[in-house]
Tab-separated table of C-alpha atoms in Angstrom:
chain	number	residue	atom	x	y	z
A	6	UNK	CA	-9.181	-77.004	-17.539
A	7	UNK	CA	-6.467	-80.170	-18.785
A	8	UNK	CA	-4.842	-82.155	-15.739
A	9	UNK	CA	-1.450	-84.785	-15.955
A	10	UNK	CA	-1.517	-87.224	-13.155
A	11	UNK	CA	1.674	-89.255	-13.211
A	12	UNK	CA	0.836	-92.598	-11.590
A	13	UNK	CA	-2.829	-92.141	-12.445
A	14	UNK	CA	-3.223	-96.771	-11.918
A	15	UNK	CA	-2.445	-96.242	-7.953
A	16	UNK	CA	-3.945	-95.326	-4.896
A	17	UNK	CA	-3.910	-91.932	-5.756
A	18	UNK	CA	-4.322	-91.264	-8.394
A	19	UNK	CA	-7.038	-92.865	-8.650
A	20	UNK	CA	-9.152	-91.119	-6.923
A	21	UNK	CA	-7.684	-87.718	-7.786
A	22	UNK	CA	-8.901	-88.271	-11.269
A	23	UNK	CA	-12.171	-89.315	-10.576
A	24	UNK	CA	-12.168	-85.645	-8.459
A	25	UNK	CA	-11.042	-84.118	-11.443
A	26	UNK	CA	-13.704	-85.638	-13.723
A	27	UNK	CA	-16.018	-84.742	-10.966
A	28	UNK	CA	-15.193	-80.839	-11.766
A	29	UNK	CA	-15.067	-81.092	-15.438
A	30	UNK	CA	-11.115	-81.271	-16.268
A	31	UNK	CA	-10.137	-83.006	-19.063
A	32	UNK	CA	-7.873	-85.494	-17.868
A	33	UNK	CA	-5.267	-86.920	-19.368
A	34	UNK	CA	-2.693	-90.452	-17.140
A	35	UNK	CA	0.798	-91.168	-17.738
A	36	UNK	CA	1.882	-95.012	-17.660
A	37	UNK	CA	4.536	-96.641	-18.507
A	38	UNK	CA	5.397	-98.668	-20.986
A	39	UNK	CA	4.526	-102.790	-19.453
A	40	UNK	CA	3.959	-106.097	-20.586
A	41	UNK	CA	1.229	-106.454	-18.268
A	42	UNK	CA	-1.062	-103.728	-17.440
A	43	UNK	CA	-2.562	-103.073	-14.228
A	44	UNK	CA	-5.528	-100.595	-14.957
A	45	UNK	CA	-8.202	-102.596	-11.927
A	46	UNK	CA	-8.365	-99.034	-10.434
A	47	UNK	CA	-8.806	-97.123	-13.167
A	48	UNK	CA	-11.306	-99.808	-15.244
A	49	UNK	CA	-14.707	-98.043	-13.202
A	50	UNK	CA	-13.425	-94.705	-15.483
A	51	UNK	CA	-10.923	-95.586	-18.520
A	52	UNK	CA	-13.585	-94.291	-20.966
A	53	UNK	CA	-13.435	-91.048	-20.091
A	54	UNK	CA	-9.803	-90.660	-19.438
A	55	UNK	CA	-6.724	-90.773	-21.393
A	56	UNK	CA	-4.179	-92.172	-21.238
A	57	UNK	CA	-0.163	-92.094	-22.631
A	58	UNK	CA	2.990	-93.482	-22.134
A	59	UNK	CA	5.921	-92.420	-20.697
A	60	UNK	CA	8.532	-92.451	-18.118
A	61	UNK	CA	9.864	-90.815	-15.637
A	62	UNK	CA	13.303	-92.715	-16.785
A	63	UNK	CA	12.769	-91.061	-19.658
A	64	UNK	CA	13.603	-87.426	-19.924
A	65	UNK	CA	12.307	-87.126	-24.079
A	66	UNK	CA	9.230	-88.682	-23.044
A	67	UNK	CA	8.400	-87.024	-20.891
A	68	UNK	CA	8.918	-83.986	-23.401
A	69	UNK	CA	6.950	-85.116	-25.556
A	70	UNK	CA	4.120	-86.328	-23.116
A	71	UNK	CA	3.881	-81.918	-21.958
A	72	UNK	CA	3.611	-80.144	-25.001
A	73	UNK	CA	1.473	-83.275	-26.468
A	74	UNK	CA	-0.711	-83.001	-23.658
A	75	UNK	CA	-0.543	-78.786	-22.959
A	76	UNK	CA	-1.772	-79.344	-19.318
A	77	UNK	CA	-2.368	-76.573	-16.787
A	78	UNK	CA	-1.281	-78.915	-14.261
A	79	UNK	CA	0.573	-81.788	-13.215
A	80	UNK	CA	0.268	-83.926	-10.549
A	81	UNK	CA	3.073	-85.938	-9.876
A	82	UNK	CA	1.915	-89.351	-7.603
A	83	UNK	CA	4.351	-91.530	-9.761
A	84	UNK	CA	6.909	-93.787	-7.135
A	85	UNK	CA	8.625	-96.179	-6.293
A	86	UNK	CA	6.212	-96.126	-2.935
A	87	UNK	CA	6.755	-99.050	-0.659
A	88	UNK	CA	9.351	-97.509	1.255
A	89	UNK	CA	11.303	-101.447	2.292
A	90	UNK	CA	11.753	-102.149	-1.516
A	91	UNK	CA	14.227	-98.856	-1.566
A	92	UNK	CA	16.194	-100.835	0.766
A	93	UNK	CA	16.534	-103.507	-1.586
A	94	UNK	CA	16.669	-101.557	-4.697
A	95	UNK	CA	18.340	-97.118	-3.187
A	96	UNK	CA	19.548	-96.581	-7.084
A	97	UNK	CA	16.522	-97.650	-8.459
A	98	UNK	CA	14.569	-95.319	-5.878
A	99	UNK	CA	16.878	-92.726	-6.179
A	100	UNK	CA	16.367	-92.512	-10.358
A	101	UNK	CA	12.223	-92.867	-9.968
A	102	UNK	CA	11.398	-90.738	-6.379
A	103	UNK	CA	14.741	-87.905	-7.100
A	104	UNK	CA	16.336	-87.291	-10.433
A	105	UNK	CA	12.625	-88.269	-12.534
A	106	UNK	CA	10.942	-85.777	-10.466
A	107	UNK	CA	13.467	-83.103	-11.525
A	108	UNK	CA	12.761	-84.136	-15.285
A	109	UNK	CA	9.709	-83.429	-14.494
A	110	UNK	CA	10.296	-79.338	-13.638
A	111	UNK	CA	12.877	-79.712	-16.160
A	112	UNK	CA	10.202	-79.942	-19.004
A	113	UNK	CA	8.499	-77.463	-17.567
A	114	UNK	CA	11.041	-74.792	-17.449
A	115	UNK	CA	11.921	-75.416	-21.195
A	116	UNK	CA	8.638	-76.081	-22.781
A	117	UNK	CA	6.112	-74.128	-19.927
A	118	UNK	CA	6.632	-72.250	-17.093
A	119	UNK	CA	2.810	-71.221	-16.497
A	120	UNK	CA	2.290	-75.065	-15.638
A	121	UNK	CA	0.817	-75.640	-12.322
A	122	UNK	CA	2.557	-78.384	-10.723
A	123	UNK	CA	1.277	-80.176	-7.820
A	124	UNK	CA	4.564	-82.922	-6.345
A	125	UNK	CA	3.835	-85.950	-3.972
A	126	UNK	CA	5.725	-85.305	-0.894
A	127	UNK	CA	5.773	-87.287	2.869
A	128	UNK	CA	5.920	-88.176	5.633
A	129	UNK	CA	8.299	-90.588	5.950
A	130	UNK	CA	11.018	-87.304	5.226
A	131	UNK	CA	10.879	-86.577	8.931
A	132	UNK	CA	12.187	-90.042	9.686
A	133	UNK	CA	13.987	-89.899	13.331
A	134	UNK	CA	11.290	-86.986	14.070
A	135	UNK	CA	12.869	-83.795	15.497
A	136	UNK	CA	9.826	-83.016	17.245
A	137	UNK	CA	6.207	-83.873	17.633
A	138	UNK	CA	3.397	-83.202	15.757
A	139	UNK	CA	5.664	-81.803	13.016
A	140	UNK	CA	4.539	-78.895	11.559
A	141	UNK	CA	6.385	-77.891	7.974
A	142	UNK	CA	8.692	-75.768	10.063
A	143	UNK	CA	10.196	-79.222	10.933
A	144	UNK	CA	13.306	-79.821	10.169
A	145	UNK	CA	14.041	-83.548	7.586
A	146	UNK	CA	15.498	-86.774	8.948
A	147	UNK	CA	14.650	-89.898	6.630
A	148	UNK	CA	15.543	-93.470	7.552
A	149	UNK	CA	15.382	-95.123	4.141
A	150	UNK	CA	16.391	-94.695	0.603
A	151	UNK	CA	12.662	-93.666	-0.008
A	152	UNK	CA	12.399	-91.383	2.215
A	153	UNK	CA	15.917	-89.466	1.480
A	154	UNK	CA	14.574	-89.684	-1.930
A	155	UNK	CA	11.342	-87.799	-1.412
A	156	UNK	CA	13.435	-84.971	0.892
A	157	UNK	CA	15.768	-84.841	-2.300
A	158	UNK	CA	12.252	-83.898	-4.626
A	159	UNK	CA	11.185	-82.258	-2.286
A	160	UNK	CA	14.149	-79.412	-2.013
A	161	UNK	CA	14.193	-79.990	-6.017
A	162	UNK	CA	10.383	-78.921	-6.122
A	163	UNK	CA	10.804	-75.679	-3.865
A	164	UNK	CA	14.012	-74.923	-5.858
A	165	UNK	CA	12.534	-74.673	-9.010
A	166	UNK	CA	9.584	-72.399	-7.240
A	167	UNK	CA	12.304	-70.225	-6.252
A	168	UNK	CA	14.518	-70.532	-8.850
A	169	UNK	CA	12.326	-70.716	-12.093
A	170	UNK	CA	8.888	-68.538	-10.481
A	171	UNK	CA	7.031	-72.050	-11.557
A	172	UNK	CA	3.995	-72.594	-9.817
A	173	UNK	CA	4.834	-75.636	-8.463
A	174	UNK	CA	4.565	-76.580	-4.975
A	175	UNK	CA	4.495	-80.051	-2.145
A	176	UNK	CA	1.590	-81.949	-0.238
A	177	UNK	CA	3.713	-83.647	2.460
A	178	UNK	CA	0.820	-86.071	2.771
A	179	UNK	CA	0.695	-88.420	6.421
A	180	UNK	CA	-0.001	-92.382	5.891
A	181	UNK	CA	-3.587	-92.037	4.267
A	182	UNK	CA	-5.446	-95.453	3.046
A	183	UNK	CA	-8.358	-96.973	0.843
A	184	UNK	CA	-9.570	-100.138	-0.444
A	185	UNK	CA	-7.530	-99.278	-3.090
A	186	UNK	CA	-4.130	-99.685	-1.386
A	187	UNK	CA	-2.096	-101.779	-2.498
A	188	UNK	CA	-1.674	-105.059	-0.582
A	189	UNK	CA	2.272	-104.787	-0.018
A	190	UNK	CA	1.500	-101.982	2.730
A	191	UNK	CA	0.362	-103.257	6.000
A	192	UNK	CA	-3.007	-101.192	6.499
A	193	UNK	CA	-4.199	-103.748	3.331
A	194	UNK	CA	-2.139	-106.904	4.859
A	195	UNK	CA	-3.876	-106.819	7.758
A	196	UNK	CA	-7.667	-106.026	7.011
A	197	UNK	CA	-6.808	-108.287	4.191
A	198	UNK	CA	-5.265	-110.362	5.751
A	199	UNK	CA	-8.057	-110.584	9.268
A	200	UNK	CA	-11.343	-110.926	5.556
A	201	UNK	CA	-9.243	-114.349	4.900
A	202	UNK	CA	-9.337	-115.812	8.674
A	203	UNK	CA	-13.081	-114.288	9.047
A	204	UNK	CA	-13.710	-116.393	5.686
A	205	UNK	CA	-11.247	-119.597	6.876
A	206	UNK	CA	-8.568	-119.242	4.227
A	207	UNK	CA	-6.087	-118.205	6.437
A	208	UNK	CA	-4.796	-119.340	10.154
A	209	UNK	CA	-2.564	-115.909	11.192
A	210	UNK	CA	-1.311	-113.363	10.082
A	211	UNK	CA	2.814	-111.700	9.920
A	212	UNK	CA	3.658	-108.852	10.889
A	213	UNK	CA	6.261	-106.466	11.991
A	214	UNK	CA	6.685	-104.004	14.344
A	215	UNK	CA	3.128	-103.654	16.479
A	216	UNK	CA	4.104	-100.076	18.276
A	217	UNK	CA	5.148	-98.133	15.591
A	218	UNK	CA	2.335	-94.901	15.386
A	219	UNK	CA	1.220	-93.115	12.042
A	220	UNK	CA	-0.925	-90.749	11.539
A	221	UNK	CA	-3.247	-92.549	8.969
A	222	UNK	CA	-5.982	-91.197	6.883
A	223	UNK	CA	-8.752	-91.404	3.672
A	224	UNK	CA	-7.112	-91.523	0.324
A	225	UNK	CA	-9.902	-89.807	-0.524
A	226	UNK	CA	-10.410	-87.046	1.647
A	227	UNK	CA	-6.535	-86.280	0.838
A	228	UNK	CA	-6.663	-85.659	-3.092
A	229	UNK	CA	-9.235	-82.721	-2.450
A	230	UNK	CA	-5.693	-81.432	-0.507
A	231	UNK	CA	-3.286	-82.351	-3.620
A	232	UNK	CA	-6.365	-80.010	-6.040
A	233	UNK	CA	-6.929	-77.650	-2.968
A	234	UNK	CA	-2.616	-76.908	-3.272
A	235	UNK	CA	-2.949	-76.088	-7.284
A	236	UNK	CA	-5.798	-73.865	-6.755
A	237	UNK	CA	-5.248	-71.603	-3.619
A	238	UNK	CA	-3.359	-67.991	-4.432
A	239	UNK	CA	1.042	-68.931	-3.544
A	240	UNK	CA	2.819	-71.616	-4.602
A	241	UNK	CA	3.576	-73.139	-1.308
A	242	UNK	CA	3.821	-76.883	0.866
A	243	UNK	CA	1.257	-77.862	2.452
A	244	UNK	CA	1.731	-80.722	5.643
A	245	UNK	CA	-1.397	-82.846	5.321
A	246	UNK	CA	-2.210	-84.538	7.756
A	247	UNK	CA	-5.490	-86.387	10.644
A	248	UNK	CA	-3.621	-84.737	13.992
A	249	UNK	CA	-3.285	-87.807	14.755
A	250	UNK	CA	-1.839	-91.064	15.476
A	251	UNK	CA	-2.078	-95.076	16.050
A	252	UNK	CA	-0.057	-97.995	16.633
A	253	UNK	CA	-0.470	-100.680	13.933
A	254	UNK	CA	-1.840	-102.898	17.049
A	255	UNK	CA	-4.755	-100.920	17.404
A	256	UNK	CA	-5.559	-100.505	13.251
A	257	UNK	CA	-5.060	-104.794	13.792
A	258	UNK	CA	-6.916	-104.497	16.622
A	259	UNK	CA	-9.884	-102.167	15.192
A	260	UNK	CA	-9.360	-104.879	12.068
A	261	UNK	CA	-9.816	-108.116	13.648
A	262	UNK	CA	-12.664	-106.863	16.801
A	263	UNK	CA	-15.045	-105.308	13.464
A	264	UNK	CA	-15.175	-108.936	12.401
A	265	UNK	CA	-15.558	-110.875	15.737
A	266	UNK	CA	-12.183	-111.684	15.652
A	267	UNK	CA	-9.482	-111.409	18.943
A	268	UNK	CA	-5.703	-110.342	16.915
A	269	UNK	CA	-4.440	-112.398	19.727
A	270	UNK	CA	-5.205	-116.016	18.982
A	271	UNK	CA	-4.473	-114.794	14.319
A	272	UNK	CA	-1.066	-112.333	14.893
A	273	UNK	CA	2.069	-113.683	15.151
A	274	UNK	CA	5.782	-111.126	14.691
A	275	UNK	CA	7.997	-112.263	11.923
A	276	UNK	CA	11.230	-110.160	12.962
A	277	UNK	CA	12.334	-110.840	9.455
A	278	UNK	CA	9.469	-107.638	8.417
A	279	UNK	CA	10.920	-105.350	10.929
A	280	UNK	CA	13.142	-102.919	9.010
A	281	UNK	CA	16.977	-101.697	8.879
A	282	UNK	CA	16.207	-97.996	10.520
A	283	UNK	CA	12.103	-97.539	12.131
A	284	UNK	CA	10.736	-94.672	12.238
A	285	UNK	CA	8.814	-94.804	15.090
A	286	UNK	CA	6.200	-91.833	16.014
A	287	UNK	CA	4.582	-89.773	12.575
A	288	UNK	CA	2.178	-87.348	13.485
A	289	UNK	CA	0.888	-84.400	11.417
A	290	UNK	CA	0.060	-80.960	11.997
A	291	UNK	CA	-3.271	-79.979	9.793
A	292	UNK	CA	-3.277	-76.015	10.999
A	293	UNK	CA	-1.834	-74.244	7.746
A	294	UNK	CA	-3.194	-76.184	5.602
A	295	UNK	CA	-7.232	-76.439	7.513
A	296	UNK	CA	-6.541	-72.137	7.450
A	297	UNK	CA	-5.251	-71.234	4.356
A	298	UNK	CA	-7.103	-74.300	2.351
A	299	UNK	CA	-9.878	-74.843	3.902
A	300	UNK	CA	-9.398	-78.897	4.022
A	301	UNK	CA	-10.160	-81.360	7.195
A	302	UNK	CA	-11.053	-84.848	6.722
A	303	UNK	CA	-13.143	-86.154	7.032
A	304	UNK	CA	-13.156	-89.781	7.117
A	305	UNK	CA	-12.153	-91.297	10.906
A	306	UNK	CA	-9.933	-93.491	11.776
A	307	UNK	CA	-12.091	-96.117	12.641
A	308	UNK	CA	-14.688	-95.536	9.720
A	309	UNK	CA	-11.395	-95.976	7.066
A	310	UNK	CA	-10.360	-99.457	9.096
A	311	UNK	CA	-14.066	-101.231	8.700
A	312	UNK	CA	-14.016	-100.019	5.299
A	313	UNK	CA	-11.418	-100.906	3.879
A	314	UNK	CA	-12.431	-104.175	6.306
A	315	UNK	CA	-15.692	-104.775	3.943
A	316	UNK	CA	-14.240	-103.778	1.284
A	317	UNK	CA	-11.501	-107.446	1.396
A	318	UNK	CA	-14.802	-109.034	2.606
A	319	UNK	CA	-16.765	-108.725	-0.395
A	320	UNK	CA	-13.955	-109.038	-2.293
A	321	UNK	CA	-12.533	-112.455	-1.677
A	322	UNK	CA	-16.025	-113.677	-1.052
A	323	UNK	CA	-16.420	-112.619	-4.715
A	324	UNK	CA	-13.226	-114.341	-5.853
A	325	UNK	CA	-13.425	-117.621	-7.964
A	326	UNK	CA	-9.736	-117.395	-6.716
A	327	UNK	CA	-9.529	-118.435	-3.197
A	328	UNK	CA	-5.736	-118.134	-1.876
């Protein structure tokens, strides 16, 4: 089996590539041409995969890539993935996260409709939620340009599935974290910040809305669901979540207490970090994935945060440059 992963250098892409290699796949990764390359997440297995240059903004490069690799499966994980940035760059977010998906599907339609396609949908599509918990049938109400673009991508995937008989699915993944999460994301900002305070490198950690609630899971668990969705007998969309949610404040408390710190002494609110339109309460119902795919999360919220804190503590201790 051959698989093509877009966004292979990201958190999910790196974990997915490891999983597919374990299963004996030949793995291709799509990377953008860049003057500065960051392969930190995949360096430990880079010699076992093949990287190819292409860009979601360039239709021809996508067609050439798929034609060259001849994959059995495509996992489209590439995106402008940081929600706050989508307000600063809404047009670029739309190009990558919405039209980029259409370009991938168009390439499959013209080259080989037997290719199975996975699209990374997001719980941010629910936004101002209509019901709690959210299921596959819950209406979308996105609250950011990121969420809006993901809704387009989700429905265009459904449209190509129904119009051209393509095995195309969307995984509606709720928040999933790991030590490989980008430092700009709140979970990693917190675990990194707590580690720096513990080591005496920082005095304060500035955050936005501590009351926002998310359904947080472990990225290593969630990529297994991506693979299972493409092994299913028929193409269906699934919610991938833990079925439990926690506030940002709870995340902070666990991270700081793991290091023997009282977060109230160090965490301060910065109003500039609060979103223009907040998503207050995301909670996924993963029953369909459990029943049909046999998938369930294995790492608990507490284990996840402690894992991330320990990884950041180790990384910073081992770093020659301390900021």
